[in-house]
Coordinates of N, CA and C in Angstrom, one line a residue:
Chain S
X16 N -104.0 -56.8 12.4 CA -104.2 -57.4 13.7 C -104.6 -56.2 14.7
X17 N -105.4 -56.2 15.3 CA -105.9 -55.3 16.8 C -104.9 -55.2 17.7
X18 N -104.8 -53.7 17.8 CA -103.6 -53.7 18.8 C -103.8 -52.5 19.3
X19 N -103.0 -52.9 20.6 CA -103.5 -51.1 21.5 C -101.7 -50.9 21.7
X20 N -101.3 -49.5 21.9 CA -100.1 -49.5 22.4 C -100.6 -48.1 23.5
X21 N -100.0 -48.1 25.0 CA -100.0 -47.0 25.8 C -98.8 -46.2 25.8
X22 N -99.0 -44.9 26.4 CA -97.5 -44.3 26.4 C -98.1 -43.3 27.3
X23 N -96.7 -42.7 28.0 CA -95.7 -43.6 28.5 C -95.3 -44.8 29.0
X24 N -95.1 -45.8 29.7 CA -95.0 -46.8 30.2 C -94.8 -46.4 31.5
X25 N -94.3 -45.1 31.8 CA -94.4 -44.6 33.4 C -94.3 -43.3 33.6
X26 N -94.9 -42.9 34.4 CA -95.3 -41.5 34.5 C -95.1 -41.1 35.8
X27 N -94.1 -39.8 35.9 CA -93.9 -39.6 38.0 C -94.2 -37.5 37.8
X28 N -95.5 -37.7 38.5 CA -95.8 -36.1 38.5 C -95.9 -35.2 40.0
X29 N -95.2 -34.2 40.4 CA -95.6 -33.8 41.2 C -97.1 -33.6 41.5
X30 N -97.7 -33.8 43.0 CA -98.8 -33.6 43.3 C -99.6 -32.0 42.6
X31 N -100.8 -32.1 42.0 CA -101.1 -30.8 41.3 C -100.7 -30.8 40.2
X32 N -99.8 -31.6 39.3 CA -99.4 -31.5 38.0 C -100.4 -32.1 36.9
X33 N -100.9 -31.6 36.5 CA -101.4 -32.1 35.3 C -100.8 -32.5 34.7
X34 N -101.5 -33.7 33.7 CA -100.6 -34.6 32.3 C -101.9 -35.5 31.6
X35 N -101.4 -36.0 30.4 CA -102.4 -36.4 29.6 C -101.5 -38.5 29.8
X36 N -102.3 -39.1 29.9 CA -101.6 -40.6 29.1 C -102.4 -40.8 27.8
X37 N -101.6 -41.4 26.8 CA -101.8 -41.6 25.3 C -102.4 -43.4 25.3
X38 N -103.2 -43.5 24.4 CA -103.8 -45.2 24.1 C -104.0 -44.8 22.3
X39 N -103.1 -45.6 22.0 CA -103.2 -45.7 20.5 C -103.8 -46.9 20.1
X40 N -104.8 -46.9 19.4 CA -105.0 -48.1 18.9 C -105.4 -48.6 17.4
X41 N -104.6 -49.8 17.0 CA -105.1 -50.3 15.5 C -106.3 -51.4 15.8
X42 N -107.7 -51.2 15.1 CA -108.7 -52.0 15.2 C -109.6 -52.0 14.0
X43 N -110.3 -53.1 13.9 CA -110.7 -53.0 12.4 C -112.5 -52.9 13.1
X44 N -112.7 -51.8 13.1 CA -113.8 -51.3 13.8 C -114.0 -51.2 15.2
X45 N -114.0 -50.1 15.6 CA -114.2 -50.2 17.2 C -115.7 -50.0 17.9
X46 N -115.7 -51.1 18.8 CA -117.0 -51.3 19.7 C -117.2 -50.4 21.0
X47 N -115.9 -50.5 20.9 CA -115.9 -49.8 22.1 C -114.5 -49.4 23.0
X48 N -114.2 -48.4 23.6 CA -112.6 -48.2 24.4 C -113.1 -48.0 26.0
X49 N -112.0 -48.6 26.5 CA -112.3 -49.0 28.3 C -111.1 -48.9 28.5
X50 N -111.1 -47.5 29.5 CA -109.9 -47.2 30.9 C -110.5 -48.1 32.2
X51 N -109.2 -48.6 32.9 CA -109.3 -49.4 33.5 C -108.0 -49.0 34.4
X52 N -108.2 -48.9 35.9 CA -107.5 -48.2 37.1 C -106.9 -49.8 37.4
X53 N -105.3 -50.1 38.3 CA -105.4 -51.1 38.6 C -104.3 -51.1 39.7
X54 N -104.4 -51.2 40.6 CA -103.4 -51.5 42.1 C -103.0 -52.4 42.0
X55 N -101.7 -52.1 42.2 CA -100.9 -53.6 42.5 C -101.3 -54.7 43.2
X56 N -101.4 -55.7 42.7 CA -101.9 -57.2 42.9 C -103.3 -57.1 43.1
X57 N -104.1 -56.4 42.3 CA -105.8 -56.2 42.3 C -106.0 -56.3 41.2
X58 N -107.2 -56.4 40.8 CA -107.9 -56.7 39.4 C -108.8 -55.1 39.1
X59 N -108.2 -55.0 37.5 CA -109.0 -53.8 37.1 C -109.9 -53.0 37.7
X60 N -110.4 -51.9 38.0 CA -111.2 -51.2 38.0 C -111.8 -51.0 37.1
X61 N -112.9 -50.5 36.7 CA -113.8 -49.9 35.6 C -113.6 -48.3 35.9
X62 N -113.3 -47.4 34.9 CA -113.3 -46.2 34.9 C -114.5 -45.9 33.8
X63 N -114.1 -46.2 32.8 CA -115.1 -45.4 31.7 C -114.9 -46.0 30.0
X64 N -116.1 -45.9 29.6 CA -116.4 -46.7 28.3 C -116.5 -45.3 27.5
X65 N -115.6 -45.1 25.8 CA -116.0 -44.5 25.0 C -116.8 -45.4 24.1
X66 N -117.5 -44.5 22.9 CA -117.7 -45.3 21.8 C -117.7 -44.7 20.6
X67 N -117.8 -43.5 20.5 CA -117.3 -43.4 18.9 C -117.0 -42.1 19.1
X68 N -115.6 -41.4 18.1 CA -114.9 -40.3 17.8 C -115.5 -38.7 18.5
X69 N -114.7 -38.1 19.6 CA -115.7 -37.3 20.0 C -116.2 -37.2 20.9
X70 N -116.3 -38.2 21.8 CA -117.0 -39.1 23.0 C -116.0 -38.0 24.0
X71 N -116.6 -37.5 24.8 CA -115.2 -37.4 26.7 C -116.5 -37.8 27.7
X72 N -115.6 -38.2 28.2 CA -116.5 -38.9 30.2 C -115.8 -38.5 31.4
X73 N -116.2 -37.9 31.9 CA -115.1 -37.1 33.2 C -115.7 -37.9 34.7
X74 N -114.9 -38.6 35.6 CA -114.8 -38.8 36.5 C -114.2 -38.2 38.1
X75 N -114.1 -37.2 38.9 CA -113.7 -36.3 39.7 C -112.2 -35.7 39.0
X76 N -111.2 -36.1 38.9 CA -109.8 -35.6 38.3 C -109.5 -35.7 37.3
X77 N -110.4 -37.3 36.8 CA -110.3 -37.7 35.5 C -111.0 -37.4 34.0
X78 N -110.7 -37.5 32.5 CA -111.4 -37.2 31.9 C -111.1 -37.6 30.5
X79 N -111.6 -38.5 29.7 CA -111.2 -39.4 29.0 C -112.0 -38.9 27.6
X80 N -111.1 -38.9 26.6 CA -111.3 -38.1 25.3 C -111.2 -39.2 24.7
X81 N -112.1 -39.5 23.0 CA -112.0 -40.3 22.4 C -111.6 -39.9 20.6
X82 N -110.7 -40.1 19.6 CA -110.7 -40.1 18.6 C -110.7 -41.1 17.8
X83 N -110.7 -41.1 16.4 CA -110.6 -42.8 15.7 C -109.1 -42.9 15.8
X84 N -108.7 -42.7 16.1 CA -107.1 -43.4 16.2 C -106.5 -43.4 17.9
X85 N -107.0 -43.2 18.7 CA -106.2 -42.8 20.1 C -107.3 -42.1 21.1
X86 N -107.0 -42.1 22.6 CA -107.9 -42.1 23.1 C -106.6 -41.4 24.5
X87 N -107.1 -40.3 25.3 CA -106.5 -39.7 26.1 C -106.8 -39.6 27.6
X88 N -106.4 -40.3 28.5 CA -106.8 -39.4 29.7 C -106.1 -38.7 30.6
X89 N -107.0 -37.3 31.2 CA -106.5 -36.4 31.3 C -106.2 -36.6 32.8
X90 N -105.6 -36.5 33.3 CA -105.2 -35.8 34.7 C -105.1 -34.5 35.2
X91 N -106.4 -34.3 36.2 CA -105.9 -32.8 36.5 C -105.6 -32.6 38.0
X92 N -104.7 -31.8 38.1 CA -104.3 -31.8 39.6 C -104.2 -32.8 40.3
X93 N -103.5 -34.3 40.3 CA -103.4 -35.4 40.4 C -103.1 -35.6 42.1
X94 N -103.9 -36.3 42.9 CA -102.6 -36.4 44.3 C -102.8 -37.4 44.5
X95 N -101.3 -38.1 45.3 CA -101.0 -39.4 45.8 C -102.0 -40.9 45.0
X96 N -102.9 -40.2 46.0 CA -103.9 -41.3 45.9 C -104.6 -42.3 44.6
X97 N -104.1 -41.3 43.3 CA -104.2 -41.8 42.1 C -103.1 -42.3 41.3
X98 N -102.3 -42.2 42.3 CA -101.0 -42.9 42.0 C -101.4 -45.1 41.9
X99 N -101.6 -45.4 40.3 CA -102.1 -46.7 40.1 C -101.2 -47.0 38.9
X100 N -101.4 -47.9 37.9 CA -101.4 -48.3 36.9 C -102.8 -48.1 35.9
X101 N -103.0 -47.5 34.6 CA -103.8 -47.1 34.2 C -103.9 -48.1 32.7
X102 N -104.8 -48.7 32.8 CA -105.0 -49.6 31.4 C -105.7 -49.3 30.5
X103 N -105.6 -49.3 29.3 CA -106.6 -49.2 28.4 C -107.1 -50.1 27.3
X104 N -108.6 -50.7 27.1 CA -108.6 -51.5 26.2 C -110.0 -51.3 24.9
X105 N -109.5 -52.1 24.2 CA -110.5 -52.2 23.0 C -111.6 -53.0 22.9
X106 N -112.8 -53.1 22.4 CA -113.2 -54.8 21.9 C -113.7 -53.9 20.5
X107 N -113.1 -55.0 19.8 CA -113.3 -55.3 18.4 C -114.3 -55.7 18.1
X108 N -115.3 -55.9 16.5 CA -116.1 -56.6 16.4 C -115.7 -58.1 15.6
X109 N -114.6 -58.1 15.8 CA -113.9 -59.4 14.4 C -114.3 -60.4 15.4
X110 N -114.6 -60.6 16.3 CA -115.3 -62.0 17.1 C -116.7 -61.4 17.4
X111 N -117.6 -62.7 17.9 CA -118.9 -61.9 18.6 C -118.5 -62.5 19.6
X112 N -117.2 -61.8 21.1 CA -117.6 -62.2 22.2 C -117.5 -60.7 22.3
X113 N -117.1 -60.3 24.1 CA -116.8 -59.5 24.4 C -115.0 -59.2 24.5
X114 N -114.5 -59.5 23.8 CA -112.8 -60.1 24.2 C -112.3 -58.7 24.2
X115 N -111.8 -58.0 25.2 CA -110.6 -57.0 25.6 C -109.6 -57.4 25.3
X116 N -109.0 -56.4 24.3 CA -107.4 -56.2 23.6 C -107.1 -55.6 24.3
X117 N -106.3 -55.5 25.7 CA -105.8 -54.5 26.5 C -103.8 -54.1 26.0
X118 N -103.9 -52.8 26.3 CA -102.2 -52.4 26.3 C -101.2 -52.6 27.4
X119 N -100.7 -52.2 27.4 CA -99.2 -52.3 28.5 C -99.7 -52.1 30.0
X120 N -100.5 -51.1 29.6 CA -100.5 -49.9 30.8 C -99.7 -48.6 31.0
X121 N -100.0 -47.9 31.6 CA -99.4 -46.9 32.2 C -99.1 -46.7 33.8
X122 N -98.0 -46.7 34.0 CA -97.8 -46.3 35.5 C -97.6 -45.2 36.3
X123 N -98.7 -44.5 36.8 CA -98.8 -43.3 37.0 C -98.1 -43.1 39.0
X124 N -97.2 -42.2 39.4 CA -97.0 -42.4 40.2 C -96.7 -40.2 40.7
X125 N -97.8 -40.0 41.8 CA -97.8 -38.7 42.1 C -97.2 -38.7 43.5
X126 N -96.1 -37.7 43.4 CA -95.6 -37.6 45.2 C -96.2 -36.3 45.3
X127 N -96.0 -36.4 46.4 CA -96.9 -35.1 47.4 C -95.5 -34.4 47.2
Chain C
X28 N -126.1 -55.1 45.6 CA -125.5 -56.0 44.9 C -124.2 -56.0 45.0
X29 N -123.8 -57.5 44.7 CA -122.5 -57.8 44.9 C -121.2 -58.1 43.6
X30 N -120.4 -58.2 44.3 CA -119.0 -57.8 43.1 C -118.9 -59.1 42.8
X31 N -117.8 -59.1 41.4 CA -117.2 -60.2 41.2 C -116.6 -60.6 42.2
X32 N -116.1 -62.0 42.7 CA -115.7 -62.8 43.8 C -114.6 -64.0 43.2
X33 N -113.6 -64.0 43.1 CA -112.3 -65.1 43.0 C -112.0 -65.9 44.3
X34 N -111.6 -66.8 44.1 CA -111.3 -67.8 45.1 C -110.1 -68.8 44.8
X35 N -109.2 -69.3 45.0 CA -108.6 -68.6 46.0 C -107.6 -67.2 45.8
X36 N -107.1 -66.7 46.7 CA -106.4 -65.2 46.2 C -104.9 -65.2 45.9
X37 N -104.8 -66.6 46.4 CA -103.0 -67.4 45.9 C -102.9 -68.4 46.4
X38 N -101.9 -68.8 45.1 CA -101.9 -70.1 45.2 C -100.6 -71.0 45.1
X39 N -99.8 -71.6 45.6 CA -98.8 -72.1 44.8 C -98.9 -73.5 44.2
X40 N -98.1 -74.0 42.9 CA -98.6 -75.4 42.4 C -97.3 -75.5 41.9
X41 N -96.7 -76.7 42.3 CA -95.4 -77.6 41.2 C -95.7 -78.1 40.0
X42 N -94.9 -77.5 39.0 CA -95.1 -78.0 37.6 C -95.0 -79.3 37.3
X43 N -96.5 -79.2 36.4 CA -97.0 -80.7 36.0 C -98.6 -81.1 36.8
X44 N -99.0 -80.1 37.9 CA -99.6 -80.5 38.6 C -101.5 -79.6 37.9
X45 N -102.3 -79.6 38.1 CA -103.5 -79.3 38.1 C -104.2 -78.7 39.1
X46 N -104.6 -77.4 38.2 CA -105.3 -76.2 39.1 C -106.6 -76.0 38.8
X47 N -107.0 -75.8 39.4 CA -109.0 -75.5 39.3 C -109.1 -73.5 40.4
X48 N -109.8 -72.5 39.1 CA -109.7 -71.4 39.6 C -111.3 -70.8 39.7
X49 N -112.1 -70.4 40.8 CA -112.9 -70.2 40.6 C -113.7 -68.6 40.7
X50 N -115.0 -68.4 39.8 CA -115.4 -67.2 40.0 C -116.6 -67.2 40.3
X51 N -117.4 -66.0 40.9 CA -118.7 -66.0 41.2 C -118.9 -64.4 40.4
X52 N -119.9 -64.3 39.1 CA -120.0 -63.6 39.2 C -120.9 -62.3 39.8
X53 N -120.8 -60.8 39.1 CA -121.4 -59.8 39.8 C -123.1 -60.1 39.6
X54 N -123.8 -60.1 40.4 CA -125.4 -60.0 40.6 C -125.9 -59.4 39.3
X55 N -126.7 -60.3 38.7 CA -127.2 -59.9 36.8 C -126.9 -60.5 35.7
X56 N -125.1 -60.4 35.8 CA -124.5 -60.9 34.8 C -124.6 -62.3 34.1
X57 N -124.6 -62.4 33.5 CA -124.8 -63.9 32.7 C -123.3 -64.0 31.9
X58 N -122.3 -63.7 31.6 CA -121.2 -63.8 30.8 C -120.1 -63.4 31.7
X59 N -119.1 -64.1 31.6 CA -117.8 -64.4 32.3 C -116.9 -64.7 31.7
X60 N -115.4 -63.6 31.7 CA -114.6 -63.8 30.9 C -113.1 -64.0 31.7
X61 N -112.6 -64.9 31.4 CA -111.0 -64.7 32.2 C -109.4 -64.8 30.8
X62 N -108.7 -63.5 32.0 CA -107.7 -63.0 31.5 C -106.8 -63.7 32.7
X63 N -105.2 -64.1 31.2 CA -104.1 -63.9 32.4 C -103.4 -63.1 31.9
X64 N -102.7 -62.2 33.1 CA -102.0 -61.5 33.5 C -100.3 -61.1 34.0
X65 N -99.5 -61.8 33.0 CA -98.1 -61.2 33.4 C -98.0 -60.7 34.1
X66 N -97.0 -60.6 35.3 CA -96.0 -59.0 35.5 C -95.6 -58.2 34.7
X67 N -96.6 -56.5 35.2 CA -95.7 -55.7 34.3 C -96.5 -55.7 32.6
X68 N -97.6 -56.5 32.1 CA -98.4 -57.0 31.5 C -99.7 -56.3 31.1
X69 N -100.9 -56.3 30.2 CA -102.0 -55.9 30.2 C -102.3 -57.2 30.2
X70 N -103.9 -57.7 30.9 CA -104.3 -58.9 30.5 C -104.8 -59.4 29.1
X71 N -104.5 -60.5 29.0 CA -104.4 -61.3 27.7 C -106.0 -62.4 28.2
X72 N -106.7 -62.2 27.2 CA -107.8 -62.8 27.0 C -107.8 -64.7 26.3
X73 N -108.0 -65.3 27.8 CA -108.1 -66.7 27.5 C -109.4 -66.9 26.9
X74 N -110.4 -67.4 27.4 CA -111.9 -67.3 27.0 C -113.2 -66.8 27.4
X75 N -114.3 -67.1 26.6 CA -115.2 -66.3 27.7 C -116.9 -67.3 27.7
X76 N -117.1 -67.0 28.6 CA -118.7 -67.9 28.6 C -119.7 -67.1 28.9
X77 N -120.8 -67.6 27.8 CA -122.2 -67.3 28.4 C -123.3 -68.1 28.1
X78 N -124.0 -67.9 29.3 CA -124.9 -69.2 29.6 C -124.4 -70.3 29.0
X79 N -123.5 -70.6 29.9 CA -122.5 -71.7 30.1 C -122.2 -72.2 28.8
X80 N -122.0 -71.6 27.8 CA -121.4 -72.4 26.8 C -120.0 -71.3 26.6
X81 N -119.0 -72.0 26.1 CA -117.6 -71.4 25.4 C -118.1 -70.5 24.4
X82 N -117.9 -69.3 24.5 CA -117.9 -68.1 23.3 C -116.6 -67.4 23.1
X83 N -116.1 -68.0 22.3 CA -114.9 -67.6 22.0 C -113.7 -68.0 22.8
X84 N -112.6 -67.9 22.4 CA -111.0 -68.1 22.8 C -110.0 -67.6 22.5
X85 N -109.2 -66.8 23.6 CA -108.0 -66.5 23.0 C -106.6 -67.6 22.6
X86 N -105.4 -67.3 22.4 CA -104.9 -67.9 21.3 C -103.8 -68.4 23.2
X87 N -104.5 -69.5 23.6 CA -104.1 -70.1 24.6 C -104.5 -71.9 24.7
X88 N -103.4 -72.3 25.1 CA -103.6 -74.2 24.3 C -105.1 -74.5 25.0
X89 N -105.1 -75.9 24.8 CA -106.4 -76.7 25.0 C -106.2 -77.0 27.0
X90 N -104.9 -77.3 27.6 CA -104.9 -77.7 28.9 C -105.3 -76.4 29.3
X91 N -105.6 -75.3 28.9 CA -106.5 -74.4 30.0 C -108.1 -74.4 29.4
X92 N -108.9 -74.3 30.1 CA -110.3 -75.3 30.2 C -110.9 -74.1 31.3
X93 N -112.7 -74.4 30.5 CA -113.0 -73.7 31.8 C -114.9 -74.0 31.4
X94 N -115.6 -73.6 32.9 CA -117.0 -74.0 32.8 C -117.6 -73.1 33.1
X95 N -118.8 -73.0 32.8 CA -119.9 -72.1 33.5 C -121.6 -72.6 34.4
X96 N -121.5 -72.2 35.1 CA -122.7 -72.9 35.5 C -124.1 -72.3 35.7
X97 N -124.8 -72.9 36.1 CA -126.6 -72.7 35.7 C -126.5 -70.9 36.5
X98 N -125.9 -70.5 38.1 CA -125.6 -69.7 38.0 C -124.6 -68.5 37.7
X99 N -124.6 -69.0 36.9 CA -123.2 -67.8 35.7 C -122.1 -67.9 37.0
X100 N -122.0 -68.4 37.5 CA -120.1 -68.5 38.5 C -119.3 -69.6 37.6
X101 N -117.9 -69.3 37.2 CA -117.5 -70.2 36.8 C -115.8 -71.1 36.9
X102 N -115.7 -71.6 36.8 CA -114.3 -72.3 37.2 C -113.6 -72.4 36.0
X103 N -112.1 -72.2 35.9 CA -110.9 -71.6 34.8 C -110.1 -73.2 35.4
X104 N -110.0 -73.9 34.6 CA -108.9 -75.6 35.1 C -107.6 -75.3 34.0
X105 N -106.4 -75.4 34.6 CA -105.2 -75.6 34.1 C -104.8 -76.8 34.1
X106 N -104.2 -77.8 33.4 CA -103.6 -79.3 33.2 C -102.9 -78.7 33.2
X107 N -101.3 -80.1 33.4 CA -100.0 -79.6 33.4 C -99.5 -78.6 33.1
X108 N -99.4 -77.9 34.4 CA -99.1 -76.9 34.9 C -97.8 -76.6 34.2
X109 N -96.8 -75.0 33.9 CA -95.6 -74.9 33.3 C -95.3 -73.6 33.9
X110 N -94.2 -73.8 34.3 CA -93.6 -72.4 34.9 C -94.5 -71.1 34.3
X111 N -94.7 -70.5 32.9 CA -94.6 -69.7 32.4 C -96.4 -69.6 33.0
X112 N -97.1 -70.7 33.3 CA -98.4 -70.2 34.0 C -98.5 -68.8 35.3
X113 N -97.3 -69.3 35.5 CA -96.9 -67.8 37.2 C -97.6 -67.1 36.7
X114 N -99.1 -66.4 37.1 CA -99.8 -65.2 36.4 C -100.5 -64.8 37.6
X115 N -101.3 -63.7 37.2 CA -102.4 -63.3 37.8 C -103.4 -63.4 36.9
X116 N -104.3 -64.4 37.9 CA -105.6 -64.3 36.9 C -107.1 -64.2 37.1
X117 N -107.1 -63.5 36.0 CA -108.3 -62.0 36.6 C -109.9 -63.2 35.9
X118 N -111.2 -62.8 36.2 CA -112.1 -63.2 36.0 C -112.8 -61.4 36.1
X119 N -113.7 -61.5 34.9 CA -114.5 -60.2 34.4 C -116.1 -60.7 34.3
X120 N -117.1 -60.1 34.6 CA -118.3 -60.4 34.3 C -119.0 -59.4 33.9
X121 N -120.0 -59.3 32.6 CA -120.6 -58.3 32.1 C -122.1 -58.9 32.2
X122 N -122.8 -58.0 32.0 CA -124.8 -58.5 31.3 C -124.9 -59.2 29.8
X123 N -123.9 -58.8 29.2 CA -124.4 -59.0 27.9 C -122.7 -59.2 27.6
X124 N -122.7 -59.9 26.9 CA -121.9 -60.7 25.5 C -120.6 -59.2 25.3
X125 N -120.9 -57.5 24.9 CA -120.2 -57.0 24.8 C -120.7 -55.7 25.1
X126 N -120.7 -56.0 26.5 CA -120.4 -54.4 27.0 C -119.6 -54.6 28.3
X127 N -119.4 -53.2 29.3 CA -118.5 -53.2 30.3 C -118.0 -54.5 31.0
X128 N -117.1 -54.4 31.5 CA -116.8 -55.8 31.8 C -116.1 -55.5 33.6
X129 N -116.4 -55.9 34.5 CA -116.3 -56.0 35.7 C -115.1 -57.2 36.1
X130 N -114.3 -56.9 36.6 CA -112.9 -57.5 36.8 C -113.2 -58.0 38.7
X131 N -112.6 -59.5 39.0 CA -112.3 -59.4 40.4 C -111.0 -59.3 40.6
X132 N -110.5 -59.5 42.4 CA -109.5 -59.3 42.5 C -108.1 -60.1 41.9
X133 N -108.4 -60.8 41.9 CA -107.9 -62.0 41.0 C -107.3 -63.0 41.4
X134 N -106.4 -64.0 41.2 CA -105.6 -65.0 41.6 C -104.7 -65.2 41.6
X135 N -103.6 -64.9 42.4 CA -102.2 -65.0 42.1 C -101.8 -66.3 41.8
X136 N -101.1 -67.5 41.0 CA -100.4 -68.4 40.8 C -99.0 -68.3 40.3
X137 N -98.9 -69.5 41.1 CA -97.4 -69.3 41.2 C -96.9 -71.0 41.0
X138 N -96.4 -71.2 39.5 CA -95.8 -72.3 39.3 C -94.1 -72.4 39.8
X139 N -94.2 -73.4 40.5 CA -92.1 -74.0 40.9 C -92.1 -74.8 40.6

């Protein structure tokens, strides 16, 4: 069965601290992996699409590494402001829609 | 160009009762997919449409229902409504069948 798990489930860094969040995932072929930023009581963001082993995509702080088993994004010198919930998901090819297997999330939370 | 667009942004409904949820998708898109969303949750994939037909379903009963229309905006209908519906529910629109997928703000519901 397709499954993503995230880790940690919450994350509290001083402002300027770097840290990595973990996305593991089990899939029986991957189409594709999607980080996704999300504010309380708002709907997903789009951060960034990997697609096969190898892949990084860097966004101003952000920077998202891909392997066949797990997929990392990096935080560097983090402030406040990126203080969100961080999602990550799969689409498999075992259907032909576009259907996102998303994980828990991550809750990232930076004080000044 | 414009975003994905949800209507209404909350809602409350007494169980047993019938909800109609709607989306407008982003400018291009032809496929529209909706997720519900727990507290605390990643979204869980109900179904998805393109060019108005059902493509695919997640493993959610038959009283959730949903349409697409001539322009790709589409409406998510819940029948008897059950406490455990209390979700947030997100609507996603992409160009194509499986790539990026564009999230709106979503819809709060709230079954009592």
């Amino acid at each position: 069965e397709d499954q993503v798990t995230q880790s940690p489930e919450a994350l509290r860094l001083q402002e300027g601290e770097s840290s990595s969040l973990n996305c593991s995932y089990t899939v029986s072929g991957l189409r594709g992996l999607f980080w996704y930023r999300q504010d309380p009581g708002k709907g997903p963001e789009f951060l960034f699409t990997l697609y096969s082993a190898g892949e990084e995509k860097e966004k101003e702080r952000l920077k998202a590494t891909l392997t066949k088993k797990e997929s990392f994004l990096h935080i560097t010198a983090p402030k406040p402001e990126d203080s969100a919930t961080y999602l990550c998901a799969v689409q498999a090819p075992s259907s032909n829609t576009g259907k996102l297997i998303f994980g828990q999330g991550t809750t990232l939370q930076v004080k000044p | 160009e414009t975003g994905v667009t949800q209507s209404p942004t909350h809602l409350i409904k007494t169980r047993g009762q019938q909800v109609t949820l709607r989306c407008s998708s982003q400018s291009g898109h032809n496929t529209v997919s909706w997720y519900q969303q727990a507290l605390g949750q990643g979204p869980q994939f109900i179904f998805q449409y393109y060019r108005e037909e059902e493509n695919g379903r997640g493993n959610f009963p038959p009283r959730f229902s949903g349409l697409q229309f001539p322009n790709y905006s589409s409406e998510l209908n819940v029948n008897a409504l059950e406490l455990d519906d209390s979700a947030l529910y997100l609507c996603a629109s992409s160009s194509k069948k499986n790539t990026e997928a564009f999230f709106g703000q979503g819809t709060r519901l709230t079954v009592v």
